[in-house]
Structures are given as structure tokens and as C-alpha cells.
Coordinates of C-alpha atoms and ligand atoms in Angstrom, one line a residue:
M1 CA 73.4 -83.8 7.7
S2 CA 71.6 -82.4 10.7
T3 CA 72.6 -83.7 14.1
Q4 CA 69.4 -82.5 15.6
M5 CA 66.9 -85.1 16.7
E6 CA 63.8 -84.9 14.5
A7 CA 60.5 -84.6 16.2
P8 CA 58.6 -87.9 15.9
L9 CA 56.4 -87.9 12.8
H10 CA 52.8 -87.6 13.9
E11 CA 50.6 -89.2 11.3
A12 CA 47.0 -89.6 10.6
F13 CA 45.3 -92.4 12.6
V14 CA 43.6 -94.9 10.3
L15 CA 40.6 -97.0 11.4
G16 CA 38.3 -98.9 9.1
G17 CA 39.9 -97.3 6.1
E18 CA 39.2 -93.8 7.3
S19 CA 42.0 -91.3 8.2
V20 CA 41.8 -89.1 11.2
V21 CA 44.3 -86.2 11.1
P22 CA 46.1 -85.1 14.3
G23 CA 44.0 -82.7 16.4
T24 CA 40.7 -83.9 15.1
Q25 CA 38.0 -86.5 15.8
A26 CA 35.8 -88.7 13.7
D27 CA 32.9 -91.1 14.2
I28 CA 33.5 -94.4 12.4
G29 CA 31.2 -97.3 11.8
L30 CA 33.1 -100.6 11.5
P31 CA 31.1 -103.1 9.4
I32 CA 30.4 -106.3 11.4
T33 CA 28.0 -108.6 9.6
T34 CA 24.7 -109.0 7.9
M35 CA 21.6 -109.5 10.1
A36 CA 18.5 -111.6 9.5
T37 CA 16.8 -108.6 8.0
G38 CA 19.5 -108.6 5.3
Y39 CA 20.8 -105.2 6.5
S40 CA 24.4 -104.7 7.7
S41 CA 25.4 -103.8 11.2
Q42 CA 28.2 -101.6 12.4
L43 CA 30.3 -101.1 15.5
A44 CA 30.3 -97.3 16.4
V45 CA 33.7 -95.9 17.4
R46 CA 34.7 -92.3 18.0
V47 CA 38.4 -91.6 17.5
L48 CA 40.0 -88.6 19.1
H49 CA 43.4 -88.2 17.5
G50 CA 45.5 -85.9 19.6
A51 CA 47.4 -82.9 18.2
K52 CA 50.6 -84.4 19.7
P53 CA 51.8 -88.0 19.6
G54 CA 51.3 -90.3 22.6
P55 CA 49.8 -93.7 23.6
T56 CA 46.8 -95.2 22.0
V57 CA 44.0 -96.1 24.5
F58 CA 40.5 -97.5 24.1
V59 CA 37.5 -97.2 26.4
S60 CA 34.6 -99.7 25.9
G61 CA 31.2 -100.2 27.4
A62 CA 28.4 -102.8 27.1
I63 CA 30.5 -105.8 26.1
H64 CA 27.6 -107.3 28.0
G65 CA 24.8 -105.6 26.1
D66 CA 22.7 -104.7 29.2
E67 CA 25.6 -103.2 31.1
I68 CA 25.0 -99.7 29.8
I69 CA 26.7 -97.7 32.5
G70 CA 29.9 -97.6 30.4
T71 CA 27.8 -96.0 27.6
A72 CA 26.9 -93.2 29.9
I73 CA 30.5 -92.8 31.1
I74 CA 31.8 -92.8 27.5
Q75 CA 29.2 -90.1 26.5
R76 CA 30.5 -87.8 29.2
I77 CA 34.1 -88.5 28.4
A78 CA 33.4 -87.7 24.7
N79 CA 31.9 -84.4 25.8
V80 CA 34.8 -83.2 27.9
L81 CA 37.8 -84.1 25.8
S82 CA 39.0 -82.3 22.7
P83 CA 41.7 -83.8 20.4
E84 CA 43.4 -80.4 19.9
E85 CA 44.5 -80.5 23.5
M86 CA 45.4 -84.2 23.6
S87 CA 48.5 -86.2 23.1
G88 CA 48.0 -89.7 21.7
T89 CA 44.8 -91.3 20.5
L90 CA 41.6 -92.3 22.3
M91 CA 39.1 -94.8 20.8
L92 CA 35.7 -94.7 22.4
V93 CA 33.4 -97.7 21.9
P94 CA 30.1 -96.9 23.8
V95 CA 28.5 -100.2 22.9
A96 CA 30.7 -103.2 22.1
N97 CA 27.9 -105.8 22.0
I98 CA 25.5 -104.0 19.7
F99 CA 23.2 -107.0 19.5
G100 CA 22.7 -107.5 23.2
F101 CA 22.3 -103.7 23.6
L102 CA 19.3 -103.7 21.2
S103 CA 17.6 -106.5 23.1
H104 CA 18.6 -105.3 26.6
T105 CA 20.4 -108.6 27.2
S106 CA 23.9 -109.5 28.3
Y107 CA 24.6 -111.9 25.5
L108 CA 24.1 -112.1 21.7
P109 CA 21.2 -113.5 19.6
D110 CA 23.4 -116.7 19.2
R111 CA 23.3 -116.9 23.0
R112 CA 27.0 -116.5 23.3
D113 CA 29.0 -114.3 25.7
L114 CA 31.1 -111.8 23.8
N115 CA 33.5 -111.7 26.7
R116 CA 34.2 -115.4 26.2
S117 CA 34.5 -115.2 22.4
F118 CA 37.9 -113.5 22.0
P119 CA 39.9 -113.3 19.8
G120 CA 37.0 -114.2 17.6
N121 CA 36.8 -115.2 13.9
A122 CA 35.6 -113.4 10.8
K123 CA 34.0 -116.7 9.7
G124 CA 32.7 -117.7 13.1
S125 CA 29.5 -117.2 15.0
L126 CA 27.9 -113.8 15.4
A127 CA 29.7 -113.3 18.7
G128 CA 33.0 -114.5 17.1
Q129 CA 32.5 -111.9 14.3
V130 CA 31.9 -109.0 16.7
A131 CA 34.9 -110.2 18.8
N132 CA 37.1 -110.4 15.7
V133 CA 36.3 -106.8 14.6
F134 CA 36.6 -105.4 18.1
F135 CA 39.9 -107.2 18.7
S136 CA 41.6 -106.6 15.4
E137 CA 40.5 -103.0 14.8
I138 CA 40.5 -101.6 18.4
V139 CA 42.2 -103.7 21.0
S140 CA 45.3 -104.7 19.0
K141 CA 46.0 -101.0 18.1
A142 CA 46.0 -99.9 21.8
S143 CA 48.5 -100.2 24.6
L144 CA 45.8 -99.8 27.3
G145 CA 42.1 -100.5 27.4
I146 CA 39.5 -99.6 30.0
D147 CA 36.5 -101.9 29.7
I148 CA 33.4 -100.9 31.7
H149 CA 30.9 -103.4 33.2
A150 CA 28.0 -103.3 35.6
A151 CA 26.4 -105.8 37.9
A152 CA 23.6 -108.0 36.5
V153 CA 19.9 -106.9 36.7
H154 CA 18.7 -106.5 40.3
R155 CA 22.2 -106.2 41.6
Y156 CA 24.4 -103.2 42.3
N157 CA 28.2 -103.0 42.3
L158 CA 30.3 -100.5 44.1
P159 CA 32.8 -98.8 41.7
Q160 CA 35.8 -101.2 41.6
I161 CA 38.7 -101.8 39.3
R162 CA 39.6 -105.4 38.5
I163 CA 43.0 -106.3 37.3
A164 CA 45.2 -109.3 36.6
A165 CA 47.1 -110.3 39.7
G166 CA 50.8 -109.6 39.9
N167 CA 51.2 -106.8 37.4
K168 CA 52.9 -103.8 39.0
N169 CA 52.1 -101.5 36.1
L170 CA 48.4 -102.4 36.2
V171 CA 48.4 -101.7 40.0
E172 CA 49.7 -98.2 39.3
L173 CA 47.2 -97.6 36.6
A174 CA 44.4 -98.8 38.9
M175 CA 45.7 -96.5 41.6
A176 CA 45.6 -93.6 39.2
F177 CA 42.0 -94.5 38.3
G178 CA 41.1 -94.1 42.0
A179 CA 38.0 -96.2 42.3
P180 CA 37.3 -97.0 46.0
V181 CA 38.5 -100.7 45.7
I182 CA 41.0 -102.6 43.5
I183 CA 40.4 -106.3 43.1
E184 CA 43.2 -108.5 41.7
S185 CA 41.7 -111.6 40.2
P186 CA 42.7 -114.4 37.7
L187 CA 41.9 -114.0 34.0
R188 CA 39.2 -116.2 32.3
D189 CA 39.8 -118.0 29.0
G190 CA 38.4 -116.2 26.0
S191 CA 37.8 -113.0 27.9
L192 CA 38.9 -109.6 26.6
R193 CA 41.4 -109.3 29.5
A194 CA 43.0 -112.6 28.8
I195 CA 43.5 -112.0 25.1
A196 CA 44.7 -108.5 25.7
E197 CA 47.3 -109.7 28.1
K198 CA 48.5 -112.2 25.5
H199 CA 49.1 -109.3 23.1
D200 CA 50.7 -107.0 25.7
V201 CA 47.7 -104.7 25.9
E202 CA 47.2 -103.5 29.5
M203 CA 43.5 -103.8 30.7
L204 CA 41.6 -102.2 33.5
L205 CA 38.1 -103.5 34.1
L206 CA 35.7 -101.2 35.8
E207 CA 32.7 -102.8 37.5
T208 CA 30.1 -100.4 38.7
G209 CA 26.4 -99.8 39.1
E210 CA 23.5 -102.0 37.9
A211 CA 22.6 -103.4 34.5
L212 CA 20.0 -101.4 32.5
R213 CA 20.3 -98.5 34.9
F214 CA 22.3 -95.2 35.3
D215 CA 23.4 -94.0 38.7
R216 CA 25.2 -90.8 39.4
F217 CA 27.8 -92.3 41.7
S218 CA 28.9 -94.8 39.1
I219 CA 29.0 -92.3 36.3
E220 CA 31.0 -89.7 38.3
A221 CA 33.4 -92.3 39.6
G222 CA 33.9 -93.7 36.0
V223 CA 34.3 -90.3 34.3
A224 CA 36.8 -89.0 36.8
G225 CA 38.7 -92.3 36.9
V226 CA 39.1 -92.5 33.1
Q227 CA 40.3 -88.9 33.0
R228 CA 42.8 -89.6 35.8
V229 CA 44.2 -92.6 33.9
L230 CA 44.5 -90.5 30.7
A231 CA 46.3 -87.8 32.7
Y232 CA 48.6 -90.4 34.3
M233 CA 49.4 -91.6 30.7
G234 CA 50.3 -88.0 29.8
M235 CA 47.4 -87.7 27.3
I236 CA 45.6 -84.9 29.0
E237 CA 46.5 -82.2 31.5
A238 CA 46.6 -83.6 35.0
D239 CA 45.1 -80.4 36.5
D240 CA 42.0 -80.4 34.3
G241 CA 39.6 -80.0 37.3
L242 CA 40.4 -83.5 38.5
A243 CA 39.8 -83.8 42.2
E244 CA 42.4 -85.2 44.5
V245 CA 41.9 -88.9 45.0
S246 CA 42.3 -91.0 48.1
V247 CA 44.3 -94.2 47.9
P248 CA 42.0 -97.1 46.9
A249 CA 41.8 -100.2 49.1
R250 CA 43.2 -103.4 47.6
S251 CA 41.9 -106.9 47.8
N252 CA 42.7 -110.3 46.4
K253 CA 40.0 -112.2 48.2
T254 CA 36.2 -111.8 47.8
Q255 CA 33.4 -113.8 49.1
W256 CA 29.7 -114.2 48.1
V257 CA 27.1 -114.4 50.8
R258 CA 24.0 -116.5 49.8
S259 CA 20.5 -116.7 51.2
P260 CA 20.1 -119.7 53.6
R261 CA 16.4 -120.0 52.6
G262 CA 13.9 -118.8 50.0
G263 CA 11.6 -115.9 50.9
V264 CA 11.7 -112.1 51.3
T265 CA 14.8 -110.3 52.5
H266 CA 15.1 -107.2 54.5
R267 CA 18.5 -105.7 53.9
M268 CA 20.4 -103.8 56.6
R269 CA 23.6 -103.1 54.7
K270 CA 24.6 -102.0 51.2
S271 CA 27.6 -101.7 48.9
G272 CA 30.3 -99.4 50.3
D273 CA 29.6 -100.4 53.9
A274 CA 32.4 -101.6 56.1
V275 CA 31.5 -104.9 57.9
R276 CA 33.1 -107.1 60.5
K277 CA 32.8 -110.9 60.8
G278 CA 29.4 -111.6 62.4
D279 CA 27.8 -108.2 61.6
L280 CA 24.2 -108.5 60.6
L281 CA 23.7 -108.0 56.8
A282 CA 20.1 -108.9 56.3
A283 CA 17.2 -111.1 57.4
V284 CA 15.2 -113.4 55.2
A285 CA 11.8 -114.6 56.2
G286 CA 8.7 -116.4 54.8
L287 CA 5.8 -114.7 53.1
F288 CA 4.2 -113.8 56.4
G289 CA 7.5 -112.7 57.9
E290 CA 7.7 -115.9 59.8
D291 CA 10.9 -117.9 60.6
P292 CA 13.3 -115.1 59.9
E293 CA 16.9 -116.1 59.4
E294 CA 19.7 -113.7 60.0
I295 CA 22.5 -113.4 57.5
V296 CA 25.8 -112.3 58.9
S297 CA 29.1 -111.3 57.3
P298 CA 31.6 -114.3 57.2
I299 CA 34.6 -111.9 57.0
D300 CA 35.9 -108.4 57.8
G301 CA 35.7 -106.3 54.7
I302 CA 33.8 -103.9 52.5
I303 CA 30.6 -104.7 50.7
I304 CA 31.4 -104.4 46.9
G305 CA 28.0 -105.6 45.6
H306 CA 24.5 -106.4 46.8
A307 CA 21.2 -107.8 45.5
T308 CA 18.6 -105.0 45.1
L309 CA 15.7 -107.5 44.6
P310 CA 14.2 -108.6 48.0
V311 CA 12.6 -111.7 46.5
V312 CA 15.1 -114.5 46.8
H313 CA 15.4 -118.3 46.3
Q314 CA 17.6 -120.4 48.6
G315 CA 21.2 -120.0 47.5
D316 CA 20.7 -116.6 45.7
A317 CA 23.8 -114.4 46.1
L318 CA 22.9 -111.4 48.3
F319 CA 26.2 -109.7 49.1
H320 CA 29.7 -109.7 47.6
I321 CA 32.3 -108.8 50.2
A322 CA 36.0 -108.0 49.6
S323 CA 38.4 -108.6 52.3
V324 CA 40.4 -105.4 52.9
A325 CA 42.7 -104.1 55.6
H326 CA 41.0 -101.4 57.8
P327 CA 37.4 -101.8 56.6
E328 CA 36.1 -98.8 58.6
R329 CA 38.6 -96.4 57.1
V330 CA 37.7 -97.6 53.6
G331 CA 34.0 -97.3 54.4
A332 CA 34.4 -93.7 55.6
R333 CA 36.4 -92.8 52.5
I334 CA 33.6 -94.2 50.2
E335 CA 31.0 -92.2 52.2
S336 CA 32.9 -88.9 51.8
L337 CA 33.4 -89.7 48.1
A338 CA 29.7 -90.1 47.7
D339 CA 28.9 -87.0 49.8
A340 CA 31.2 -85.0 47.5
I341 CA 29.4 -86.2 44.4
Y342 CA 26.0 -85.5 45.7
A343 CA 27.0 -82.1 47.2
S344 CA 27.8 -81.0 43.6
E345 CA 24.3 -82.0 42.5
P346 CA 21.9 -79.2 41.5
E347 CA 18.9 -78.7 43.7
G348 CA 16.1 -81.0 42.9
F349 CA 18.3 -83.7 41.5
A350 CA 19.4 -85.1 44.8
E351 CA 19.6 -88.8 44.9
T352 CA 20.8 -91.2 47.6
L353 CA 24.0 -93.1 46.9
L354 CA 22.1 -96.4 46.8
D355 CA 18.5 -97.1 47.4
E356 CA 17.8 -97.4 51.1
D357 CA 14.2 -98.4 50.7
E358 CA 14.7 -101.9 52.0
V359 CA 16.9 -100.9 54.9
L360 CA 15.1 -101.7 58.2
Ligands
ZN1 ZN1 29.9 -107.6 32.3

């Protein structure tokens, strides 16, 4: 009998009845349901099964069908990784809510929110059926998931990682991702993060950019962050052209700033800016510019989201601000991060970090 430890057996990865041998990749369509047209629909998954054994991770986008920034990030990830050089298994789901994606909407044709429908049910509503396939075939096979979201239409989010509060391992993974801000927040019932936690699957949620739009800052931050997490997990080489990352700011308190009146806003500040309590954020006035009301920051912090549409009703959310220590230091870091991304841009493709059109 040999006393030598045997190398762990590295088997084919099986998904939806298809086998993916080590060191290869495959695109697999998981059957979901039959639609009104009578045709069946499928969830598209790319499996990259590494040559060497390791953890199983999934990256998903568009669980809200119009939040397509994750689709762009996943396309780039799919392009730069090769399973021959990987350890472990990566499942890429560019569009989780295939129905909302088709109609450019957040929810499903049954008007349900996929991210409140987990774990789902094969005999349930349309949302329940998608949630069931996504959860049982993808989430439950992984030890870590990265789910990518964007702000709603006419809103922009600074790249930020959201994690469950009080989980040390998640904080380390979020630090490895290296988005400018980490927000620790409670989990919501029926959400992917809540059901994942129940099944011991670690989840990072990336919020970045705007629904139905692509922006270079979000895509670059997302692609680099996913790669840094995979390197941290030992799935890819850490020195694969990954830039040094500065330490993200952490926050467990955020606040919305709403418009005090209906009218037209002129925004002075944007996502990524450091603000102090009392700093002017925007002014909102009537149709002739009359009776302007100033909107000031209620706290010291960093702007992590803002409305891009200047037409507002009273009570509309205009800014989302995270309370952080040393806001100016965080703001300067975000600015240099953005500068680095745009410095690498080929001539003619230059683009500002965020639209400055409305800035007075
Ligand atoms: Zn979302």
C-alpha cells in the first residue's frame, strides 16, 4: 500500500447534464420554462473548468433585467480567462433575468422581482422558476458568488461592494475586490444574498453604473475587481497584469438626500465626490428658475449615487451618501482611480468619469 498522499481527483464538472472536462470551457443553456409563444427559454451559462482543482465561483449579471453593466463585465471576464491556466471552476451568467433583459425592464413579465423570489420553485411563478433553476444549478454548486447590479434608470452608482454585516471573510473578499467603497448592509428576505448565506455561499454584490447603459469606469472597476477576487481565491495568477489597489473605504451608514420641491435641478456634485455636512449639492428651482432651493449634504461622506435626470418631483432621491472616515482622502483616491482608467483610453475614446453637463 502506498503511503503517499494521492493528488485530489479532478473530475469533469457537470451542469445541466453536460460534462465539462478539466482545462476546457463550455456554453450551456439551462432550460427554464415554456413561454406564451410555446417556445422554451434557456438560461445561458459559460463554465470555465480549470485544469487544476480549486473553488467553484459564479459571477452573475442582470438579475434585474435592465441592469446590464454586469453583462458587459462578464463578457470582458470571459475574454481574458482561459481554463487551461485556471484552478477551480468559474460559472458566468451574463443575464440571470432573461425575461426582463428582453423587455429592458428590471422585473419579469409576471411583475415579480427575481431578487425577492429565491429559492424559487419549479412549479411556481415565472420568477420562481427562474430563481429555482439559478439557485439549484448555479448558486448551490458554488462557494462564492459575485452578483452585479446597477442603479435604476436615470441614476448612477459609484462602484461599490455591498456585503452582509459582521462577516470577516466577506470583508476580506470585498477588500480584495478593491472597489472604492464597501457598504455593509442587512440582507433582505428572498434575495439572492439572503438565500446564499443560508446555504453557506459567500456573496459579494457589486453596484455600479446606470441601468441600460455601459460606462467605462464601471466596466474597468468590475473586470479588475472580479479578477482580483479570483486571484485572492487562488484560481488565477495574482500578477496577471492586475494593478495595485488602494484600500477601499468602509461604511455601514448611508443616507438619501431628497428634493425639497418639484422642479428642475442643477447639480453641483456627483458620485465619487467627498462632501462635508452643509456642502452645497444642488439647487432645485421652478420652470422659470424661480424660487431656487439649495440642497446641502446632511453628513460628512462620499457620494455613492446620484440622479442623472434634472426633472424632479418633490421627494425624489437626488443623492446617496455614505458616511466614511476621511472623505477627502477617499475622494482623491477615486479621482486618481478614474484618471488611471481614462489615461489608458485610446485617443478619440476619451470620456469623462461621469457626465458633467448639469454641473453649474
Ligand atoms: Zn439590481
